[in-house]
Amino acid sequence: MAITELGATAGADETQGETCSPGLACLLIERDEAKRLALMLKAIADPTRLQIFRIIERAPAGEACVCDLADCLGFRQPTVSHHLKLMTEAGLLNRERRGTWAWYSVNYDGLNRVRAILNPSAVAAATA
């Protein structure tokens, strides 16, 4: 198969007289936005971080303390803190310092951005 000028692949259809048409709407995500979205996806694409996210999302008060997460997961606090830091930096969690402990809650703007990546039409319909 060859690549045409339009970026489409030329194959068996060309031999039958049909050619590719420029029907694609090349609506690319801006590069900086693509990098931010990739960072979010990388931050959530880890089994431990998915577990942490789910625990926080389903917490009765909608938030969890790092010490409670460590106990729940059976990991040491520095390990949990590392995962929480990555998810907070990616925009998936909010962090609030209370005394010596940090409390985490879901950042719903970040969660909606992830949802928009996976199902853009559903998010557009929900916000309309």
PDB file of C-alpha atoms in Angstrom:
ATOM      1  CA  MET A   1       0.000   0.000   0.000  1.00  0.00           C
ATOM      2  CA  ALA A   2       1.134   3.511  -0.775  1.00  0.00           C
ATOM      3  CA  ILE A   3       0.427   6.728   1.032  1.00  0.00           C
ATOM      4  CA  THR A   4      -1.389   9.372  -1.026  1.00  0.00           C
ATOM      5  CA  GLU A   5      -0.810  13.091  -0.768  1.00  0.00           C
ATOM      6  CA  LEU A   6      -3.872  13.343   1.457  1.00  0.00           C
ATOM      7  CA  GLY A   7      -2.439  10.845   3.894  1.00  0.00           C
ATOM      8  CA  ALA A   8      -4.907   8.098   2.977  1.00  0.00           C
ATOM      9  CA  THR A   9      -3.692   4.682   1.956  1.00  0.00           C
ATOM     10  CA  ALA A  10      -4.127   3.613  -1.627  1.00  0.00           C
ATOM     11  CA  GLY A  11      -4.959  -0.010  -2.089  1.00  0.00           C
ATOM     12  CA  ALA A  12      -7.299  -2.378  -3.843  1.00  0.00           C
ATOM     13  CA  ASP A  13      -9.982   0.277  -4.386  1.00  0.00           C
ATOM     14  CA  GLU A  14      -7.726   2.215  -6.781  1.00  0.00           C
ATOM     15  CA  THR A  15      -7.473  -0.749  -9.081  1.00  0.00           C
ATOM     16  CA  GLN A  16     -11.251  -0.660  -9.478  1.00  0.00           C
ATOM     17  CA  GLY A  17     -11.243   2.995 -10.520  1.00  0.00           C
ATOM     18  CA  GLU A  18     -12.196   4.389  -7.124  1.00  0.00           C
ATOM     19  CA  THR A  19      -9.949   6.835  -5.327  1.00  0.00           C
ATOM     20  CA  CYS A  20      -9.904   8.186  -1.847  1.00  0.00           C
ATOM     21  CA  SER A  21     -11.629  11.501  -1.374  1.00  0.00           C
ATOM     22  CA  PRO A  22     -10.647  14.214   1.101  1.00  0.00           C
ATOM     23  CA  GLY A  23     -13.620  13.511   3.366  1.00  0.00           C
ATOM     24  CA  LEU A  24     -11.689  13.712   6.622  1.00  0.00           C
ATOM     25  CA  ALA A  25     -12.164  16.783   8.738  1.00  0.00           C
ATOM     26  CA  CYS A  26      -8.616  17.031  10.038  1.00  0.00           C
ATOM     27  CA  LEU A  27      -9.571  18.537  13.360  1.00  0.00           C
ATOM     28  CA  LEU A  28      -6.392  18.003  15.274  1.00  0.00           C
ATOM     29  CA  ILE A  29      -6.036  18.703  18.961  1.00  0.00           C
ATOM     30  CA  GLU A  30      -3.592  21.541  19.469  1.00  0.00           C
ATOM     31  CA  ARG A  31      -0.191  20.109  20.376  1.00  0.00           C
ATOM     32  CA  ASP A  32      -0.039  21.655  23.859  1.00  0.00           C
ATOM     33  CA  GLU A  33      -3.537  20.392  24.657  1.00  0.00           C
ATOM     34  CA  ALA A  34      -2.621  16.926  23.341  1.00  0.00           C
ATOM     35  CA  LYS A  35       0.384  16.885  25.690  1.00  0.00           C
ATOM     36  CA  ARG A  36      -1.792  17.860  28.686  1.00  0.00           C
ATOM     37  CA  LEU A  37      -4.367  15.193  27.828  1.00  0.00           C
ATOM     38  CA  ALA A  38      -1.659  12.553  27.367  1.00  0.00           C
ATOM     39  CA  LEU A  39      -0.273  13.455  30.795  1.00  0.00           C
ATOM     40  CA  MET A  40      -3.737  12.936  32.315  1.00  0.00           C
ATOM     41  CA  LEU A  41      -4.158   9.584  30.614  1.00  0.00           C
ATOM     42  CA  LYS A  42      -0.698   8.440  31.707  1.00  0.00           C
ATOM     43  CA  ALA A  43      -1.473   9.491  35.268  1.00  0.00           C
ATOM     44  CA  ILE A  44      -4.631   7.400  35.447  1.00  0.00           C
ATOM     45  CA  ALA A  45      -3.295   4.448  33.424  1.00  0.00           C
ATOM     46  CA  ASP A  46      -1.847   2.611  36.412  1.00  0.00           C
ATOM     47  CA  PRO A  47      -3.634  -0.038  38.488  1.00  0.00           C
ATOM     48  CA  THR A  48      -2.729   1.544  41.826  1.00  0.00           C
ATOM     49  CA  ARG A  49      -3.754   5.023  40.683  1.00  0.00           C
ATOM     50  CA  LEU A  50      -7.045   3.687  39.342  1.00  0.00           C
ATOM     51  CA  GLN A  51      -7.699   2.107  42.738  1.00  0.00           C
ATOM     52  CA  ILE A  52      -6.823   5.335  44.529  1.00  0.00           C
ATOM     53  CA  PHE A  53      -9.036   7.362  42.219  1.00  0.00           C
ATOM     54  CA  ARG A  54     -11.976   5.013  42.751  1.00  0.00           C
ATOM     55  CA  ILE A  55     -11.563   5.069  46.545  1.00  0.00           C
ATOM     56  CA  ILE A  56     -11.554   8.864  46.591  1.00  0.00           C
ATOM     57  CA  GLU A  57     -14.443   9.102  44.139  1.00  0.00           C
ATOM     58  CA  ARG A  58     -16.591   6.797  46.284  1.00  0.00           C
ATOM     59  CA  ALA A  59     -15.544   8.140  49.687  1.00  0.00           C
ATOM     60  CA  PRO A  60     -18.572   9.134  51.813  1.00  0.00           C
ATOM     61  CA  ALA A  61     -17.407  12.759  52.103  1.00  0.00           C
ATOM     62  CA  GLY A  62     -15.979  12.825  48.571  1.00  0.00           C
ATOM     63  CA  GLU A  63     -12.456  13.118  49.898  1.00  0.00           C
ATOM     64  CA  ALA A  64      -9.787  10.992  51.531  1.00  0.00           C
ATOM     65  CA  CYS A  65      -6.719  11.576  53.642  1.00  0.00           C
ATOM     66  CA  VAL A  66      -3.406  10.191  52.465  1.00  0.00           C
ATOM     67  CA  CYS A  67      -3.040   8.211  55.704  1.00  0.00           C
ATOM     68  CA  ASP A  68      -6.414   6.505  55.168  1.00  0.00           C
ATOM     69  CA  LEU A  69      -5.511   5.664  51.575  1.00  0.00           C
ATOM     70  CA  ALA A  70      -2.241   4.072  52.676  1.00  0.00           C
ATOM     71  CA  ASP A  71      -4.101   1.919  55.211  1.00  0.00           C
ATOM     72  CA  CYS A  72      -6.788   0.969  52.704  1.00  0.00           C
ATOM     73  CA  LEU A  73      -4.325  -0.031  49.986  1.00  0.00           C
ATOM     74  CA  GLY A  74      -1.735  -1.630  52.254  1.00  0.00           C
ATOM     75  CA  PHE A  75       1.047   0.578  50.869  1.00  0.00           C
ATOM     76  CA  ARG A  76       3.443   2.824  52.694  1.00  0.00           C
ATOM     77  CA  GLN A  77       2.519   6.488  52.802  1.00  0.00           C
ATOM     78  CA  PRO A  78       5.411   7.679  50.565  1.00  0.00           C
ATOM     79  CA  THR A  79       4.241   5.302  47.811  1.00  0.00           C
ATOM     80  CA  VAL A  80       0.661   6.549  48.007  1.00  0.00           C
ATOM     81  CA  SER A  81       1.851  10.167  48.170  1.00  0.00           C
ATOM     82  CA  HIS A  82       3.849   9.655  44.977  1.00  0.00           C
ATOM     83  CA  HIS A  83       0.772   8.385  43.127  1.00  0.00           C
ATOM     84  CA  LEU A  84      -1.376  11.193  44.532  1.00  0.00           C
ATOM     85  CA  LYS A  85       1.178  13.781  43.443  1.00  0.00           C
ATOM     86  CA  LEU A  86       1.159  12.508  39.871  1.00  0.00           C
ATOM     87  CA  MET A  87      -2.629  12.565  39.684  1.00  0.00           C
ATOM     88  CA  THR A  88      -2.813  16.021  41.266  1.00  0.00           C
ATOM     89  CA  GLU A  89      -0.220  17.439  38.851  1.00  0.00           C
ATOM     90  CA  ALA A  90      -2.175  15.928  35.961  1.00  0.00           C
ATOM     91  CA  GLY A  91      -5.332  17.709  37.099  1.00  0.00           C
ATOM     92  CA  LEU A  92      -7.292  14.637  38.184  1.00  0.00           C
ATOM     93  CA  LEU A  93      -7.319  15.343  41.923  1.00  0.00           C
ATOM     94  CA  ASN A  94      -7.572  18.381  44.181  1.00  0.00           C
ATOM     95  CA  ARG A  95      -5.303  18.602  47.214  1.00  0.00           C
ATOM     96  CA  GLU A  96      -6.087  20.439  50.437  1.00  0.00           C
ATOM     97  CA  ARG A  97      -3.622  20.678  53.299  1.00  0.00           C
ATOM     98  CA  ARG A  98      -5.146  20.356  56.795  1.00  0.00           C
ATOM     99  CA  GLY A  99      -2.567  20.478  59.528  1.00  0.00           C
ATOM    100  CA  THR A 100       0.004  17.759  58.892  1.00  0.00           C
ATOM    101  CA  TRP A 101      -2.218  15.767  56.503  1.00  0.00           C
ATOM    102  CA  ALA A 102      -3.282  16.282  52.908  1.00  0.00           C
ATOM    103  CA  TRP A 103      -6.829  15.513  51.797  1.00  0.00           C
ATOM    104  CA  TYR A 104      -7.654  14.641  48.206  1.00  0.00           C
ATOM    105  CA  SER A 105     -10.845  14.944  46.205  1.00  0.00           C
ATOM    106  CA  VAL A 106     -11.748  14.362  42.562  1.00  0.00           C
ATOM    107  CA  ASN A 107     -11.140  17.277  40.235  1.00  0.00           C
ATOM    108  CA  TYR A 108     -14.291  17.008  38.135  1.00  0.00           C
ATOM    109  CA  ASP A 109     -13.010  19.386  35.461  1.00  0.00           C
ATOM    110  CA  GLY A 110     -10.087  17.010  34.923  1.00  0.00           C
ATOM    111  CA  LEU A 111     -12.359  13.976  34.996  1.00  0.00           C
ATOM    112  CA  ASN A 112     -14.606  15.560  32.356  1.00  0.00           C
ATOM    113  CA  ARG A 113     -11.571  16.202  30.154  1.00  0.00           C
ATOM    114  CA  VAL A 114     -10.697  12.498  30.328  1.00  0.00           C
ATOM    115  CA  ARG A 115     -14.299  11.619  29.531  1.00  0.00           C
ATOM    116  CA  ALA A 116     -14.197  13.975  26.552  1.00  0.00           C
ATOM    117  CA  ILE A 117     -11.162  12.139  25.176  1.00  0.00           C
ATOM    118  CA  LEU A 118     -12.927   8.795  25.406  1.00  0.00           C
ATOM    119  CA  ASN A 119     -16.381   9.915  24.276  1.00  0.00           C
ATOM    120  CA  PRO A 120     -16.431  13.466  22.905  1.00  0.00           C
ATOM    121  CA  SER A 121     -20.007  13.350  21.601  1.00  0.00           C
ATOM    122  CA  ALA A 122     -21.444  12.296  24.986  1.00  0.00           C
ATOM    123  CA  VAL A 123     -19.652  15.117  26.811  1.00  0.00           C
ATOM    124  CA  ALA A 124     -20.725  17.668  24.195  1.00  0.00           C
ATOM    125  CA  ALA A 125     -24.333  16.557  24.561  1.00  0.00           C
ATOM    126  CA  ALA A 126     -24.149  16.716  28.359  1.00  0.00           C
ATOM    127  CA  THR A 127     -22.818  20.268  28.356  1.00  0.00           C
ATOM    128  CA  ALA A 128     -25.274  21.540  25.731  1.00  0.00           C
TER     129      ALA A 128
END
